[in-house]
GROMACS .gro file of C-alpha atoms in nm:
model
  246
    1MET     CA    1  15.162   8.351  -4.154
    2SER     CA    2  15.520   8.456  -4.210
    3ASP     CA    3  15.693   8.350  -4.534
    4GLY     CA    4  15.991   8.252  -4.315
    5GLU     CA    5  16.353   8.274  -4.402
    6VAL     CA    6  16.664   8.069  -4.444
    7ARG     CA    7  16.949   8.233  -4.264
    8TYR     CA    8  17.321   8.193  -4.312
    9VAL     CA    9  17.542   8.234  -4.006
   10ARG     CA   10  17.918   8.191  -3.980
   11GLU     CA   11  18.074   8.091  -3.655
   12GLY     CA   12  18.447   8.082  -3.693
   13ASN     CA   13  18.518   7.798  -3.940
   14ILE     CA   14  18.163   7.651  -3.920
   15ALA     CA   15  17.868   7.763  -4.144
   16ARG     CA   16  17.514   7.735  -4.023
   17VAL     CA   17  17.210   7.723  -4.238
   18VAL     CA   18  16.888   7.787  -4.039
   19PHE     CA   19  16.545   7.717  -4.162
   20ASP     CA   20  16.321   7.957  -3.974
   21ARG     CA   21  15.943   7.924  -4.007
   22PRO     CA   22  15.851   7.743  -3.699
   23ALA     CA   23  15.474   7.827  -3.716
   24ALA     CA   24  15.462   7.619  -4.034
   25ARG     CA   25  15.708   7.360  -3.913
   26ASN     CA   26  15.970   7.520  -4.144
   27ALA     CA   27  15.773   7.436  -4.462
   28MET     CA   28  15.963   7.597  -4.747
   29THR     CA   29  15.841   7.888  -4.959
   30TRP     CA   30  15.988   7.984  -5.294
   31ARG     CA   31  16.179   8.269  -5.127
   32MET     CA   32  16.317   8.027  -4.861
   33TYR     CA   33  16.454   7.806  -5.147
   34GLU     CA   34  16.615   8.108  -5.308
   35GLN     CA   35  16.775   8.197  -4.976
   36LEU     CA   36  16.896   7.840  -4.937
   37ALA     CA   37  17.067   7.868  -5.273
   38GLU     CA   38  17.219   8.195  -5.167
   39ALA     CA   39  17.347   8.042  -4.838
   40CYS     CA   40  17.509   7.755  -5.035
   41ALA     CA   41  17.673   8.000  -5.271
   42ARG     CA   42  17.824   8.181  -4.974
   43ILE     CA   43  17.962   7.856  -4.834
   44ALA     CA   44  18.109   7.753  -5.159
   45ARG     CA   45  18.300   8.081  -5.206
   46GLU     CA   46  18.407   8.173  -4.850
   47ASP     CA   47  18.749   8.074  -4.739
   48GLY     CA   48  18.833   7.887  -4.423
   49LEU     CA   49  18.511   7.702  -4.368
   50ARG     CA   50  18.548   7.342  -4.246
   51ALA     CA   51  18.186   7.218  -4.205
   52ALA     CA   52  17.822   7.334  -4.253
   53VAL     CA   53  17.526   7.256  -4.031
   54PHE     CA   54  17.170   7.258  -4.156
   55ARG     CA   55  16.900   7.290  -3.891
   56GLY     CA   56  16.538   7.394  -3.847
   57THR     CA   57  16.400   7.614  -3.569
   58GLY     CA   58  16.122   7.549  -3.320
   59GLY     CA   59  16.222   7.195  -3.214
   60LYS     CA   60  15.931   7.033  -3.403
   61ALA     CA   61  16.060   6.999  -3.757
   62PHE     CA   62  16.365   7.006  -3.963
   63ILE     CA   63  16.155   7.095  -4.276
   64ALA     CA   64  15.807   6.982  -4.334
   65GLY     CA   65  15.834   6.984  -4.705
   66THR     CA   66  15.740   7.259  -4.951
   67ASP     CA   67  15.447   7.463  -4.836
   68ILE     CA   68  15.149   7.331  -5.025
   69ALA     CA   69  15.025   7.688  -5.090
   70GLN     CA   70  15.319   7.727  -5.329
   71PHE     CA   71  15.147   7.487  -5.572
   72GLN     CA   72  14.818   7.676  -5.601
   73ALA     CA   73  14.920   7.846  -5.919
   74PHE     CA   74  15.014   7.512  -6.086
   75ARG     CA   75  14.799   7.439  -6.395
   76GLY     CA   76  14.943   7.124  -6.543
   77GLY     CA   77  15.220   6.879  -6.572
   78ASP     CA   78  15.467   7.123  -6.707
   79ASP     CA   79  15.452   7.322  -6.385
   80GLY     CA   80  15.534   7.004  -6.198
   81LEU     CA   81  15.830   6.927  -6.417
   82ALA     CA   82  15.957   7.281  -6.379
   83TYR     CA   83  15.934   7.251  -6.003
   84GLU     CA   84  16.127   6.918  -5.996
   85LYS     CA   85  16.400   7.074  -6.222
   86LYS     CA   86  16.426   7.379  -5.992
   87MET     CA   87  16.436   7.154  -5.684
   88GLY     CA   88  16.704   6.936  -5.853
   89ALA     CA   89  16.924   7.240  -5.892
   90TYR     CA   90  16.884   7.336  -5.526
   91LEU     CA   91  16.968   6.984  -5.404
   92ASP     CA   92  17.262   6.952  -5.639
   93THR     CA   93  17.401   7.268  -5.488
   94ILE     CA   94  17.395   7.115  -5.144
   95GLU     CA   95  17.560   6.791  -5.257
   96ALA     CA   96  17.833   6.989  -5.441
   97LEU     CA   97  17.935   7.190  -5.134
   98PRO     CA   98  18.307   7.180  -5.068
   99VAL     CA   99  18.278   7.107  -4.696
  100PRO     CA  100  18.120   6.823  -4.497
  101THR     CA  101  17.750   6.894  -4.422
  102LEU     CA  102  17.552   6.788  -4.117
  103ALA     CA  103  17.173   6.780  -4.102
  104VAL     CA  104  17.037   6.822  -3.745
  105ILE     CA  105  16.685   6.685  -3.738
  106GLU     CA  106  16.435   6.759  -3.458
  107GLY     CA  107  16.090   6.632  -3.551
  108PHE     CA  108  15.962   6.607  -3.910
  109ALA     CA  109  16.179   6.566  -4.214
  110ILE     CA  110  15.916   6.538  -4.487
  111GLY     CA  111  15.914   6.566  -4.864
  112GLY     CA  112  16.153   6.832  -4.983
  113GLY     CA  113  16.285   6.849  -4.628
  114LEU     CA  114  16.374   6.487  -4.638
  115ALA     CA  115  16.549   6.545  -4.972
  116ILE     CA  116  16.754   6.832  -4.824
  117ALA     CA  117  16.862   6.610  -4.539
  118ALA     CA  118  16.945   6.333  -4.779
  119CYS     CA  119  17.184   6.561  -4.954
  120CYS     CA  120  17.388   6.615  -4.648
  121ASP     CA  121  17.679   6.398  -4.564
  122LEU     CA  122  17.588   6.324  -4.207
  123ARG     CA  123  17.255   6.322  -4.039
  124ILE     CA  124  17.158   6.302  -3.660
  125ALA     CA  125  16.811   6.328  -3.510
  126THR     CA  126  16.613   6.331  -3.189
  127PRO     CA  127  16.423   6.019  -3.087
  128GLY     CA  128  16.082   6.144  -3.190
  129SER     CA  129  16.181   6.252  -3.538
  130ARG     CA  130  15.981   6.125  -3.832
  131PHE     CA  131  16.070   6.082  -4.206
  132GLY     CA  132  15.847   6.049  -4.499
  133VAL     CA  133  15.731   6.142  -4.844
  134PRO     CA  134  15.345   6.133  -4.818
  135ILE     CA  135  15.276   6.262  -5.172
  136ALA     CA  136  15.043   5.968  -5.246
  137ARG     CA  137  14.791   6.125  -5.006
  138THR     CA  138  14.872   6.492  -5.055
  139LEU     CA  139  14.984   6.639  -5.395
  140GLY     CA  140  14.965   6.309  -5.590
  141ASN     CA  141  15.275   6.396  -5.783
  142CYS     CA  142  15.588   6.189  -5.863
  143LEU     CA  143  15.956   6.253  -5.760
  144SER     CA  144  16.251   6.301  -5.991
  145MET     CA  145  16.466   5.994  -6.055
  146GLU     CA  146  16.746   6.161  -5.852
  147ASN     CA  147  16.514   6.183  -5.555
  148TYR     CA  148  16.397   5.831  -5.589
  149ALA     CA  149  16.765   5.729  -5.587
  150ARG     CA  150  16.832   5.933  -5.278
  151LEU     CA  151  16.556   5.759  -5.093
  152VAL     CA  152  16.673   5.420  -5.192
  153ALA     CA  153  17.026   5.504  -5.110
  154GLY     CA  154  16.936   5.629  -4.768
  155PHE     CA  155  16.657   5.389  -4.660
  156GLY     CA  156  16.677   5.089  -4.890
  157ALA     CA  157  16.427   4.987  -5.148
  158SER     CA  158  16.169   4.828  -4.913
  159ARG     CA  159  16.145   5.120  -4.668
  160ALA     CA  160  16.147   5.364  -4.965
  161LYS     CA  161  15.840   5.180  -5.110
  162ARG     CA  162  15.660   5.203  -4.774
  163MET     CA  163  15.719   5.577  -4.765
  164LEU     CA  164  15.595   5.625  -5.124
  165LEU     CA  165  15.323   5.366  -5.173
  166LEU     CA  166  15.177   5.357  -4.816
  167ALA     CA  167  15.262   5.719  -4.742
  168GLU     CA  168  15.415   5.603  -4.409
  169ASN     CA  169  15.635   5.820  -4.193
  170LEU     CA  170  15.934   5.617  -4.067
  171SER     CA  171  16.062   5.649  -3.708
  172ALA     CA  172  16.411   5.757  -3.610
  173GLU     CA  173  16.485   5.408  -3.508
  174GLU     CA  174  16.415   5.278  -3.861
  175ALA     CA  175  16.611   5.563  -4.016
  176LEU     CA  176  16.906   5.472  -3.794
  177THR     CA  177  16.873   5.097  -3.879
  178SER     CA  178  16.867   5.179  -4.248
  179GLY     CA  179  17.188   5.389  -4.215
  180PHE     CA  180  17.011   5.717  -4.309
  181LEU     CA  181  17.093   5.846  -3.967
  182SER     CA  182  17.437   5.816  -3.811
  183GLU     CA  183  17.295   5.843  -3.463
  184ILE     CA  184  16.995   5.928  -3.247
  185VAL     CA  185  17.066   6.200  -2.992
  186PRO     CA  186  16.839   6.295  -2.691
  187GLU     CA  187  16.708   6.650  -2.713
  188SER     CA  188  16.901   6.760  -2.403
  189GLU     CA  189  17.229   6.654  -2.555
  190LEU     CA  190  17.167   6.765  -2.908
  191ASP     CA  191  17.364   7.097  -2.901
  192ARG     CA  192  17.657   6.936  -2.732
  193ARG     CA  193  17.669   6.661  -2.985
  194VAL     CA  194  17.660   6.896  -3.278
  195ALA     CA  195  17.943   7.087  -3.132
  196GLU     CA  196  18.148   6.763  -3.084
  197LEU     CA  197  18.085   6.657  -3.447
  198THR     CA  198  18.169   6.989  -3.601
  199GLU     CA  199  18.480   7.017  -3.389
  200ARG     CA  200  18.588   6.681  -3.517
  201LEU     CA  201  18.513   6.759  -3.877
  202ALA     CA  202  18.698   7.095  -3.847
  203HIS     CA  203  19.016   6.920  -3.725
  204HIS     CA  204  19.038   6.661  -4.002
  205ALA     CA  205  19.243   6.698  -4.313
  206PRO     CA  206  19.065   6.949  -4.554
  207MET     CA  207  19.170   6.751  -4.869
  208THR     CA  208  19.017   6.427  -4.722
  209MET     CA  209  18.700   6.614  -4.624
  210GLN     CA  210  18.656   6.780  -4.965
  211GLY     CA  211  18.765   6.487  -5.175
  212GLY     CA  212  18.592   6.214  -4.984
  213ASP     CA  213  18.232   6.337  -4.944
  214PRO     CA  214  18.157   6.372  -5.327
  215ALA     CA  215  18.281   6.020  -5.380
  216THR     CA  216  17.960   5.854  -5.269
  217PRO     CA  217  17.658   6.073  -5.363
  218ALA     CA  218  17.319   5.905  -5.396
  219CYS     CA  219  17.319   5.996  -5.769
  220GLY     CA  220  17.601   5.752  -5.843
  221LEU     CA  221  17.967   5.692  -5.905
  222ALA     CA  222  17.988   5.901  -6.219
  223ALA     CA  223  17.875   6.213  -6.034
  224GLY     CA  224  18.127   6.139  -5.765
  225ARG     CA  225  18.408   6.126  -6.024
  226ARG     CA  226  18.292   6.451  -6.179
  227SER     CA  227  18.286   6.613  -5.838
  228ARG     CA  228  18.638   6.485  -5.764
  229ALA     CA  229  18.756   6.603  -6.094
  230ARG     CA  230  18.627   6.956  -6.027
  231LEU     CA  231  18.802   6.944  -5.688
  232LEU     CA  232  19.133   6.837  -5.839
  233ARG     CA  233  19.128   7.104  -6.104
  234LYS     CA  234  19.056   7.357  -5.829
  235ARG     CA  235  19.359   7.217  -5.638
  236GLY     CA  236  19.584   7.261  -5.943
  237PHE     CA  237  19.587   6.905  -6.091
  238SER     CA  238  19.509   6.863  -6.456
  239ASP     CA  239  19.296   6.587  -6.608
  240ARG     CA  240  19.624   6.429  -6.731
  241ASP     CA  241  19.751   6.375  -6.380
  242LYS     CA  242  19.744   5.993  -6.310
  243GLY     CA  243  19.696   5.799  -6.000
  244VAL     CA  244  19.537   6.080  -5.798
  245CYS     CA  245  19.196   6.016  -5.643
  246ARG     CA  246  19.095   5.788  -5.916
   0.00000   0.00000   0.00000
């Protein structure tokens, strides 16, 4: 089976990050995570981008987690901690992107794939999509506190516990009700809706787009303030400037 790839494509002022391993429901390999980081680095440094779209290929999955074969070399708890630390860095990179991000979900968003979707600012999905973290019946590991926080922020404590303790996959309807999804879109209308959303984002004020989305990350208000401080310094404001995006 192919190790897959994560591709970066720029179309005008829109960046597209494509998870391409459909035979494995886009389950991520180590190399794919590295390519994801490379794609995010390009988005962060390229001028003129106004939005970024994250999407899987094949129509059956956004990302079905990390490929379980990647864990075969693990020998103890330290390996698991190192994995969570590395994953945290990848996810933080997505949350820190200077443009609004849209996750387009068709099918399964599981485990690490759900975490990647949770780091995006907006999420839409097809009616048959499913969302879960079934580690209680697969790897038997724990999540980082940041990923627990992302689950609770996206789905609420009760649904997050069902996903974790009962290893349930939630429906698109439940994800919409909880606020994790902004809308459910029929498959036949998905491309059109993605184009409409990116067009709208591209025509909104850049300062609002860049200053607003870091203000409410799942990891908390303090991180939002740090992100906004970085943005203001980039825009030429000093830490002593008062009354600006406080």
